[in-house]
Amino acid sequence: MSDTTAVINLDLAGPTISRHLYGHFAEHLGRCIYGGFWVGEDSPIPNEGGIRLDVVEALRALNIPNLRWPGGCFADEYHWKDGVGPREQRPRMVNTHWGNVEENNHFGTHEFLALCELLGAEPYISGNVGSGTVQEMSEWVEYLTRDGDSPMVRLRKANGREEPWRVKFWGIGNETWGCGGNMRAEYYADLARQYATYCRDHGDNKLYRIASGAADADYKWTETLMQQISCFGCEATPKNFFQALSVHYYTLAGPWEAKGSATDFDTDAYYRTMAAARKIDRILTGHSTVMDVYDPGRTVGLVLDEWGTWWDVEPGTNPGFLFQQNTLRDALVASVHFDIFHKHAARLRMANIAQTVNVLQAMVLTDGDSLVLTPTYHVFEMNKGHQDARSLTVHLRGEDPEPERLSASASVKDGTVLISLSNLDAAERARVTLDLRGGSLGATTARILTADRLQDHNAPGAAETVAPRAFDDLKTTDRGLEVTLPPHSFVTVRAPLA
Ligand code: AHR
């Protein structure tokens, strides 16, 4: 068993962990929208205006702060006017990225905004740069956010919505280095300035424009974008055409051609996965370092608007639908990511798991009228107290022969401290002594997420195989509060400041 001391200074709160680090992503891909969020008004599955209520209820418990839509790659072939007006009259298209299936456009702008209202989440709309026009994007913003009278306002009202919506988060294209147009950074940087110019702030609706950023560790892409909005070394105040730029990073245990099964993997593949998950720390550090050069005041946000595990699709499912199971391994990938996100809270303003329902590292999996919460869902739920809390640095010190096998973070909000601990060791327990300084804690409650096997997952009929339960392997010693974590487990400790 490893033995680690975690030193936490309760009186030295750091930056606020934006709730938007717990953001989500829903693309027109496989069964994420159709069958996942949307079943249509005539479905026997309980719904409100066509939106599945069991999915909404499950997700409301996570306090989802924002939802990104309509893609992903789909965003750059989506033409929003096809998705408004009477549903039966909406034009159809082919979803060329995802399974070459026909898209009937029944889930469009109004349906998405209704979903956000039901979830209590802020919309994050990804506009089309790859195959759209400046005018099209500009009119979408007008349609959504303008009040009074104008051509797009009249169209919105004719489609049944009197008041404008409030939309803050606005993506200017997606993966423009790849599926969003295969552009060079220099070319896209100019387009981002151009498109952003015509994405107007209407009335008091202020857009937070997010430029399409780098893949993984492409720091050159970030630098090229930062050069567009800064005036390094000059007197003039730089014009912020966009307020943030994005980055995408997926966790894989092998190459793209052989990503491996979501449920059938060995211990080596598990440790490769954890090493890949931890790489997000270096990647965020790399992009932040480049941004610090051009924006030392950290006014420009970094947005990781796609992250999560990517495995081979489940046997017998459409390869273009990216449907995968979700095990305890996925849950630990999520808990490690959150610890790292909390550490980067000063620059990282948003993160969006890919994707919320039935695609990649999902929160919920549906099959007809059944719904199952995934192990990853439970990490989001157990960690939700970190949203908008002040980060507390956790210093790990120990005799651990494998220091990378422990991950931790902590925060304080409204006088309550939340500490998250992950023991990533597949076989050994981990003893962690919480050495709390600058204050003390009142009555402690703890929860654990673990299972007999790393491969364990939830399915209809066995929906609670991986689910949180109360945890009591804690004791006060003269060194601090000692917590003993079983192998491959995630524990949260919660207590008021005394
Ligand atoms: O999340 C699936 C796809 O991964 C998205 O559409 C794209 O942006 C990324 O490559």
Coordinates of C-alpha atoms and ligand atoms in Angstrom, one line a residue:
M1 CA 0.0 0.0 0.0
S2 CA 1.3 3.5 -0.9
D3 CA 1.5 6.2 1.8
T4 CA 1.1 9.8 0.8
T5 CA 0.6 13.0 2.6
A6 CA -1.6 15.6 1.0
V7 CA -0.9 19.1 2.3
I8 CA -3.8 21.6 1.8
N9 CA -3.7 25.1 3.0
L10 CA -7.4 25.9 3.8
D11 CA -6.7 29.6 4.1
L12 CA -5.0 30.0 0.8
A13 CA -7.8 29.9 -1.8
G14 CA -6.7 30.2 -5.4
P15 CA -8.6 31.1 -8.6
T16 CA -12.3 30.3 -9.0
I17 CA -13.0 27.0 -10.7
S18 CA -15.5 28.1 -13.3
R19 CA -18.7 26.0 -13.3
H20 CA -18.2 25.9 -17.1
L21 CA -15.4 23.4 -16.6
Y22 CA -18.2 20.9 -16.1
G23 CA -19.7 21.7 -19.5
H24 CA -21.3 19.3 -22.1
F25 CA -21.4 18.7 -25.8
A26 CA -24.3 17.3 -27.9
E27 CA -23.7 16.8 -31.6
H28 CA -26.0 15.5 -34.4
L29 CA -24.0 12.3 -34.3
G30 CA -25.4 8.8 -34.0
R31 CA -28.0 8.6 -31.2
C32 CA -27.0 11.7 -29.2
I33 CA -29.7 14.0 -30.5
Y34 CA -32.2 11.6 -32.2
G35 CA -33.1 8.9 -29.7
G36 CA -31.0 10.5 -27.0
F37 CA -32.2 14.0 -26.3
W38 CA -35.0 14.1 -28.9
V39 CA -37.8 11.5 -29.4
G40 CA -40.4 13.8 -30.9
E41 CA -43.8 14.8 -29.5
D42 CA -45.6 11.7 -30.7
S43 CA -43.2 9.3 -28.9
P44 CA -44.6 7.0 -26.1
I45 CA -41.4 7.9 -24.2
P46 CA -42.4 10.8 -21.8
N47 CA -41.3 14.0 -23.3
E48 CA -41.9 17.7 -23.3
G49 CA -42.2 19.2 -26.7
G50 CA -40.3 16.1 -28.1
I51 CA -37.4 16.3 -25.5
R52 CA -36.9 13.2 -23.4
L53 CA -37.7 13.9 -19.8
D54 CA -35.8 11.0 -18.3
V55 CA -32.6 12.3 -19.8
V56 CA -33.4 15.9 -18.7
E57 CA -34.1 14.7 -15.1
A58 CA -30.8 12.7 -15.0
L59 CA -28.8 15.6 -16.3
R60 CA -30.4 18.2 -14.1
A61 CA -28.9 16.5 -11.1
L62 CA -25.4 17.3 -12.5
N63 CA -26.0 21.1 -12.6
I64 CA -24.9 21.2 -16.2
P65 CA -23.6 24.7 -16.8
N66 CA -23.6 24.8 -20.6
L67 CA -24.3 22.6 -23.6
R68 CA -22.4 22.9 -26.9
W69 CA -24.3 22.2 -30.1
P70 CA -24.7 21.3 -33.0
G71 CA -21.2 20.0 -33.5
G72 CA -18.3 19.1 -33.8
C73 CA -17.7 18.3 -37.4
F74 CA -21.5 18.5 -38.0
A75 CA -21.4 22.2 -37.1
D76 CA -19.5 23.1 -40.3
E77 CA -22.1 21.6 -42.6
Y78 CA -25.1 22.8 -40.6
H79 CA -27.3 25.5 -42.1
W80 CA -29.4 26.9 -39.3
K81 CA -32.3 28.1 -41.5
D82 CA -33.0 24.5 -42.4
G83 CA -33.8 23.8 -38.8
V84 CA -36.4 26.5 -38.1
G85 CA -40.1 26.8 -39.1
P86 CA -42.7 24.0 -39.3
R87 CA -40.9 20.7 -38.8
E88 CA -42.5 18.8 -41.7
Q89 CA -41.4 21.5 -44.1
R90 CA -37.8 21.6 -43.1
P91 CA -35.3 20.5 -45.8
R92 CA -33.4 17.3 -45.3
M93 CA -29.6 16.8 -45.7
V94 CA -27.1 14.1 -45.5
N95 CA -24.9 13.9 -42.3
T96 CA -21.7 13.2 -44.3
H97 CA -19.4 13.1 -41.2
W98 CA -21.4 10.7 -39.1
G99 CA -22.8 7.6 -40.8
N100 CA -24.0 9.2 -44.0
V101 CA -27.5 9.2 -42.6
E102 CA -30.3 11.5 -43.5
E103 CA -30.9 14.5 -41.1
N104 CA -34.5 15.7 -41.1
N105 CA -33.7 18.9 -39.2
H106 CA -36.5 18.2 -36.7
F107 CA -34.1 19.2 -33.9
G108 CA -33.1 22.8 -34.6
T109 CA -32.6 26.2 -33.0
H110 CA -35.9 26.4 -31.1
E111 CA -35.6 22.8 -29.9
F112 CA -32.1 23.3 -28.7
L113 CA -32.9 26.4 -26.8
A114 CA -35.9 24.7 -25.2
L115 CA -33.6 21.8 -24.2
C116 CA -31.2 24.3 -22.6
E117 CA -34.1 25.9 -20.7
L118 CA -35.2 22.5 -19.4
L119 CA -31.7 21.6 -18.3
G120 CA -31.0 25.0 -16.8
A121 CA -27.9 25.2 -18.9
E122 CA -26.4 28.0 -21.0
P123 CA -26.3 27.4 -24.7
Y124 CA -23.0 27.3 -26.5
I125 CA -23.6 27.4 -30.2
S126 CA -20.9 26.4 -32.7
G127 CA -21.3 28.4 -36.0
N128 CA -20.5 27.2 -39.5
V129 CA -17.2 28.5 -41.0
G130 CA -16.3 25.5 -43.1
S131 CA -19.2 25.6 -45.5
G132 CA -21.2 28.6 -44.3
T133 CA -21.0 32.3 -44.9
V134 CA -20.4 35.4 -42.8
Q135 CA -23.9 36.5 -43.5
E136 CA -25.4 33.2 -42.4
M137 CA -23.6 33.3 -39.1
S138 CA -24.3 37.0 -38.6
E139 CA -28.1 36.4 -39.2
W140 CA -28.2 33.5 -36.8
V141 CA -26.9 35.7 -34.0
E142 CA -29.5 38.3 -35.0
Y143 CA -32.3 35.7 -35.0
L144 CA -31.3 34.5 -31.6
T145 CA -30.4 37.6 -29.6
R146 CA -31.9 40.7 -31.2
D147 CA -34.9 42.5 -29.7
G148 CA -37.2 45.0 -31.4
D149 CA -37.8 44.8 -35.1
S150 CA -35.5 43.5 -37.9
P151 CA -35.7 40.9 -40.7
M152 CA -34.4 38.0 -38.5
V153 CA -36.5 39.1 -35.5
R154 CA -39.6 39.0 -37.7
L155 CA -38.6 35.5 -38.9
R156 CA -38.1 34.4 -35.3
K157 CA -41.4 35.8 -34.2
A158 CA -43.1 34.1 -37.2
N159 CA -41.7 30.9 -35.9
G160 CA -43.3 31.3 -32.6
R161 CA -40.7 33.0 -30.4
E162 CA -41.4 36.5 -29.3
E163 CA -38.5 37.3 -26.9
P164 CA -34.9 36.9 -27.9
W165 CA -32.9 34.3 -26.1
R166 CA -29.7 35.1 -24.2
V167 CA -26.8 33.4 -25.9
K168 CA -23.3 34.1 -24.7
F169 CA -21.0 31.3 -25.9
W170 CA -20.4 31.4 -29.6
G171 CA -18.0 29.1 -31.5
I172 CA -16.4 30.4 -34.7
G173 CA -16.1 27.1 -36.5
N174 CA -14.9 23.7 -35.3
E175 CA -11.6 21.9 -35.9
T176 CA -10.9 24.3 -38.8
W177 CA -7.5 22.5 -39.2
G178 CA -9.5 19.3 -40.1
C179 CA -13.2 18.5 -40.7
G180 CA -14.0 22.2 -40.4
G181 CA -12.3 23.1 -43.6
N182 CA -8.7 21.8 -43.6
M183 CA -7.3 25.3 -43.2
R184 CA -3.9 26.6 -42.3
A185 CA -3.7 28.5 -39.0
E186 CA -2.8 31.8 -40.8
Y187 CA -5.8 31.5 -43.1
Y188 CA -8.2 30.6 -40.3
A189 CA -6.9 33.4 -38.1
D190 CA -8.0 35.9 -40.7
L191 CA -11.4 34.2 -41.1
A192 CA -11.9 34.2 -37.4
R193 CA -11.4 38.0 -37.3
Q194 CA -13.8 38.4 -40.2
Y195 CA -16.6 36.2 -38.9
A196 CA -16.2 37.5 -35.3
T197 CA -16.6 41.1 -36.6
Y198 CA -20.1 40.3 -37.9
C199 CA -21.2 38.3 -34.8
R200 CA -22.7 41.4 -33.2
D201 CA -23.6 42.1 -29.6
H202 CA -27.3 42.9 -29.9
G203 CA -28.7 45.0 -27.1
D204 CA -27.2 43.8 -23.8
N205 CA -26.5 40.3 -25.1
K206 CA -22.7 40.1 -25.0
L207 CA -21.2 37.3 -27.0
Y208 CA -18.2 35.3 -25.8
R209 CA -16.6 34.4 -29.1
I210 CA -14.5 31.2 -29.1
A211 CA -12.1 30.8 -32.0
S212 CA -11.5 27.3 -33.3
G213 CA -8.3 26.2 -31.7
A214 CA -5.6 23.6 -31.7
A215 CA -5.6 19.8 -31.8
D216 CA -3.7 18.4 -28.9
A217 CA -0.2 19.9 -28.6
D218 CA -0.3 22.2 -31.6
Y219 CA 1.1 25.2 -29.8
K220 CA 1.9 26.9 -33.1
W221 CA -1.8 27.1 -33.9
T222 CA -2.5 28.8 -30.6
E223 CA 0.4 31.2 -31.2
T224 CA -0.9 32.2 -34.6
L225 CA -4.4 32.9 -33.1
M226 CA -3.0 34.8 -30.2
Q227 CA -1.0 37.1 -32.6
Q228 CA -4.3 38.1 -34.1
I229 CA -5.7 39.6 -31.0
S230 CA -2.6 41.0 -29.3
C231 CA -0.3 43.8 -30.1
F232 CA 2.8 42.4 -28.4
G233 CA 5.1 45.2 -27.5
C234 CA 3.0 48.0 -28.9
E235 CA 1.2 50.8 -27.2
A236 CA -2.2 50.3 -28.8
T237 CA -4.9 48.4 -26.9
P238 CA -5.4 45.2 -28.9
K239 CA -8.8 44.5 -30.3
N240 CA -10.3 41.3 -28.9
F241 CA -12.0 39.9 -32.0
F242 CA -12.6 36.7 -30.0
Q243 CA -12.6 36.3 -26.2
A244 CA -11.3 32.7 -26.1
L245 CA -9.8 30.0 -28.2
S246 CA -10.4 26.3 -28.0
V247 CA -8.3 23.1 -27.9
H248 CA -9.4 19.5 -28.3
Y249 CA -7.9 16.5 -26.7
Y250 CA -9.1 12.9 -26.6
T251 CA -7.8 10.1 -24.4
L252 CA -6.9 6.9 -26.3
A253 CA -5.0 3.8 -25.2
G254 CA -3.5 3.2 -28.7
P255 CA -3.4 4.6 -32.2
W256 CA -6.5 5.8 -34.1
E257 CA -6.6 2.6 -36.1
A258 CA -6.8 0.4 -33.0
K259 CA -8.3 2.3 -30.2
G260 CA -9.3 -0.9 -28.4
S261 CA -12.5 -2.1 -26.7
A262 CA -14.3 0.0 -24.1
T263 CA -14.9 -3.0 -21.9
D264 CA -12.4 -5.7 -22.9
F265 CA -9.0 -4.4 -22.0
D266 CA -6.0 -5.5 -19.9
T267 CA -4.1 -3.8 -17.1
D268 CA -1.4 -2.5 -19.6
A269 CA -4.1 -0.8 -21.7
Y270 CA -5.6 0.6 -18.5
Y271 CA -2.2 2.2 -17.4
R272 CA -1.7 3.5 -21.0
T273 CA -5.1 5.1 -20.7
M274 CA -4.2 6.8 -17.4
A275 CA -0.9 8.1 -18.8
A276 CA -2.8 9.5 -21.9
A277 CA -5.4 11.1 -19.6
R278 CA -2.7 12.8 -17.6
K279 CA -1.1 14.2 -20.7
I280 CA -3.9 16.9 -20.7
D281 CA -1.8 18.6 -17.9
R282 CA 1.2 19.2 -20.2
I283 CA -1.1 20.2 -23.1
L284 CA -2.9 22.8 -21.0
T285 CA 0.4 24.1 -19.7
G286 CA 1.8 24.4 -23.2
H287 CA -1.1 26.4 -24.5
S288 CA -1.3 28.5 -21.4
T289 CA 2.4 29.3 -21.6
V290 CA 2.0 30.5 -25.2
M291 CA -1.1 32.6 -24.3
D292 CA 0.8 34.1 -21.3
V293 CA 3.3 35.6 -23.7
Y294 CA 0.7 37.5 -25.6
D295 CA -1.9 38.0 -22.9
P296 CA -0.1 38.1 -19.5
G297 CA -3.3 39.5 -17.9
R298 CA -5.2 36.3 -18.8
T299 CA -8.1 38.1 -20.4
V300 CA -8.4 35.5 -23.2
G301 CA -9.9 32.2 -22.1
L302 CA -8.7 28.7 -23.0
V303 CA -11.7 26.4 -23.7
L304 CA -11.2 22.6 -24.0
D305 CA -14.5 22.1 -25.8
E306 CA -14.0 18.5 -26.6
W307 CA -12.4 15.9 -24.3
G308 CA -12.9 12.4 -23.2
T309 CA -12.2 8.7 -24.0
W310 CA -12.5 7.4 -27.6
W311 CA -12.8 3.6 -28.0
D312 CA -13.8 1.3 -30.8
V313 CA -17.5 1.3 -31.3
E314 CA -19.6 -1.4 -29.6
P315 CA -19.7 -4.5 -31.9
G316 CA -22.6 -4.5 -34.2
T317 CA -23.2 -0.8 -34.0
N318 CA -22.8 1.7 -36.8
P319 CA -19.1 2.7 -36.9
G320 CA -20.2 6.3 -37.7
F321 CA -22.3 6.5 -34.6
L322 CA -19.4 6.4 -32.1
F323 CA -21.4 4.4 -29.5
Q324 CA -19.2 3.0 -26.7
Q325 CA -19.7 1.5 -23.3
N326 CA -18.4 3.3 -20.2
T327 CA -16.5 1.5 -17.4
L328 CA -14.8 2.4 -14.1
R329 CA -11.7 3.2 -16.3
D330 CA -13.7 6.0 -18.0
A331 CA -14.7 7.3 -14.6
L332 CA -11.1 7.6 -13.5
V333 CA -10.2 9.3 -16.7
A334 CA -12.8 11.9 -15.8
S335 CA -11.7 12.3 -12.2
V336 CA -8.0 12.8 -13.3
H337 CA -9.1 15.4 -15.9
F338 CA -11.0 17.4 -13.3
D339 CA -8.1 17.5 -10.9
I340 CA -6.0 18.9 -13.7
F341 CA -8.7 21.3 -14.8
H342 CA -8.9 22.7 -11.3
K343 CA -5.2 23.3 -11.3
H344 CA -5.5 25.3 -14.6
A345 CA -8.5 27.3 -13.4
A346 CA -6.8 30.6 -13.9
R347 CA -6.7 30.2 -17.7
L348 CA -9.1 27.4 -18.5
R349 CA -12.6 28.9 -18.6
M350 CA -14.6 26.0 -20.0
A351 CA -14.4 22.3 -20.8
N352 CA -17.0 20.1 -22.6
I353 CA -17.1 16.4 -22.3
A354 CA -17.6 14.6 -25.6
Q355 CA -20.5 13.7 -25.6
T356 CA -23.4 13.8 -23.2
V357 CA -25.7 11.0 -24.5
N358 CA -25.0 7.8 -26.4
V359 CA -21.7 9.1 -28.0
L360 CA -18.1 8.6 -26.8
Q361 CA -17.7 9.2 -23.1
A362 CA -21.3 9.7 -22.3
M363 CA -23.2 10.5 -19.1
V364 CA -26.2 8.5 -20.0
L365 CA -26.8 5.6 -22.4
T366 CA -30.3 5.1 -23.7
D367 CA -31.8 2.1 -25.6
G368 CA -35.4 2.6 -26.6
D369 CA -37.1 3.7 -23.4
S370 CA -34.4 2.5 -21.0
L371 CA -31.7 4.8 -19.6
V372 CA -28.6 4.0 -17.7
L373 CA -26.3 6.3 -15.8
T374 CA -22.6 5.7 -16.6
P375 CA -19.7 5.6 -14.2
T376 CA -18.6 8.9 -15.7
Y377 CA -21.9 10.4 -14.8
H378 CA -21.2 9.7 -11.1
V379 CA -17.9 11.5 -11.2
F380 CA -19.6 14.6 -12.6
E381 CA -22.2 14.3 -9.8
M382 CA -19.8 13.7 -7.0
N383 CA -17.6 16.6 -8.1
K384 CA -20.3 19.1 -8.7
G385 CA -19.5 21.0 -5.5
H386 CA -16.3 22.2 -7.2
Q387 CA -18.3 24.3 -9.6
D388 CA -17.6 28.0 -8.9
A389 CA -15.6 27.1 -5.8
R390 CA -12.2 28.6 -5.1
S391 CA -9.4 26.2 -5.9
L392 CA -7.2 24.9 -3.0
T393 CA -3.8 23.6 -4.0
V394 CA -3.0 20.0 -3.0
H395 CA 0.7 19.2 -2.4
L396 CA 1.3 15.5 -2.6
R397 CA 4.4 14.2 -0.7
G398 CA 5.1 10.5 -0.1
E399 CA 7.0 7.3 -0.4
D400 CA 4.8 6.2 -3.2
P401 CA 6.9 4.1 -5.6
E402 CA 4.3 5.1 -8.3
P403 CA 3.6 8.8 -7.6
E404 CA 1.5 9.1 -10.8
R405 CA -1.0 6.6 -9.3
L406 CA -2.6 9.2 -7.1
S407 CA -4.5 12.2 -8.2
A408 CA -6.2 14.9 -6.1
S409 CA -7.7 18.3 -6.0
A410 CA -9.7 20.5 -3.5
S411 CA -11.8 23.6 -3.3
V412 CA -13.8 25.7 -0.9
K413 CA -17.2 27.3 -1.5
D414 CA -19.6 28.9 1.0
G415 CA -17.6 27.5 3.9
T416 CA -17.6 23.9 2.6
V417 CA -14.4 22.1 1.6
L418 CA -14.6 19.4 -1.1
I419 CA -11.6 17.1 -1.6
S420 CA -11.4 14.7 -4.6
L421 CA -9.0 11.7 -4.4
S422 CA -8.3 9.1 -7.1
N423 CA -6.3 5.9 -6.5
L424 CA -5.4 4.9 -10.0
D425 CA -3.5 1.8 -8.9
A426 CA -5.2 -1.3 -10.4
A427 CA -4.2 -3.6 -7.5
E428 CA -2.9 -1.7 -4.5
R429 CA -4.7 0.4 -1.8
A430 CA -3.5 3.9 -1.2
R431 CA -3.2 5.6 2.2
V432 CA -3.6 9.4 2.0
T433 CA -3.2 11.6 5.1
L434 CA -4.8 14.9 4.7
D435 CA -2.6 17.4 6.4
L436 CA -4.9 20.4 6.6
R437 CA -3.3 23.7 7.5
G438 CA -4.6 27.2 8.1
G439 CA -7.9 26.0 9.5
S440 CA -9.8 22.8 10.4
L441 CA -12.8 20.9 9.3
G442 CA -16.1 20.0 11.0
A443 CA -18.0 16.8 10.5
T444 CA -16.8 14.9 7.5
T445 CA -18.9 12.9 5.0
A446 CA -17.3 10.8 2.2
R447 CA -18.4 8.9 -0.8
I448 CA -16.7 6.3 -3.0
L449 CA -17.0 5.2 -6.6
T450 CA -15.4 1.8 -7.3
A451 CA -16.2 -1.7 -8.5
D452 CA -14.7 -5.2 -8.3
R453 CA -13.1 -4.8 -11.8
L454 CA -11.9 -1.9 -13.9
Q455 CA -14.0 -3.2 -16.7
D456 CA -17.3 -3.1 -14.7
H457 CA -20.0 -0.9 -16.2
N458 CA -23.7 -0.3 -15.9
A459 CA -26.4 -1.8 -18.2
P460 CA -30.2 -2.2 -18.2
G461 CA -30.9 -4.7 -15.5
A462 CA -27.5 -4.0 -13.8
A463 CA -27.7 -0.3 -13.6
E464 CA -26.0 0.1 -10.2
T465 CA -22.9 -2.0 -10.8
V466 CA -20.8 1.1 -10.6
A467 CA -22.5 3.7 -8.4
P468 CA -21.4 5.9 -5.5
R469 CA -21.9 4.8 -1.9
A470 CA -21.1 6.1 1.5
F471 CA -17.4 5.7 2.5
D472 CA -16.1 5.4 6.0
D473 CA -12.5 4.3 5.8
L474 CA -11.3 7.6 7.4
K475 CA -9.7 8.2 10.7
T476 CA -8.1 11.1 12.6
T477 CA -4.5 10.5 13.5
D478 CA -1.9 12.8 14.9
R479 CA -0.7 13.4 11.3
G480 CA -4.1 14.4 10.0
L481 CA -7.2 12.8 8.5
E482 CA -6.2 9.4 7.1
V483 CA -8.2 8.1 4.1
T484 CA -7.5 4.6 2.8
L485 CA -8.6 4.2 -0.8
P486 CA -9.2 0.8 -2.3
P487 CA -7.5 0.0 -5.6
H488 CA -9.0 1.8 -8.7
S489 CA -11.3 4.1 -6.7
F490 CA -12.5 7.7 -6.6
V491 CA -13.4 9.2 -3.2
T492 CA -14.8 12.6 -2.3
V493 CA -14.5 14.1 1.2
R494 CA -16.8 16.9 2.1
A495 CA -16.8 19.0 5.3
P496 CA -17.6 22.5 6.6
L497 CA -14.8 24.7 7.7
A498 CA -14.8 24.6 11.6
Ligands
AHR1 O1 -16.8 14.3 -30.9 C1 -16.7 13.7 -32.1 C2 -15.9 14.5 -33.1 O2 -14.5 14.6 -32.7 C3 -16.3 15.9 -33.3 O3 -17.3 16.0 -34.2 C4 -15.1 16.6 -33.9 O4 -15.0 17.9 -33.6 C5 -13.9 15.8 -33.2 O5 -13.0 15.4 -34.2

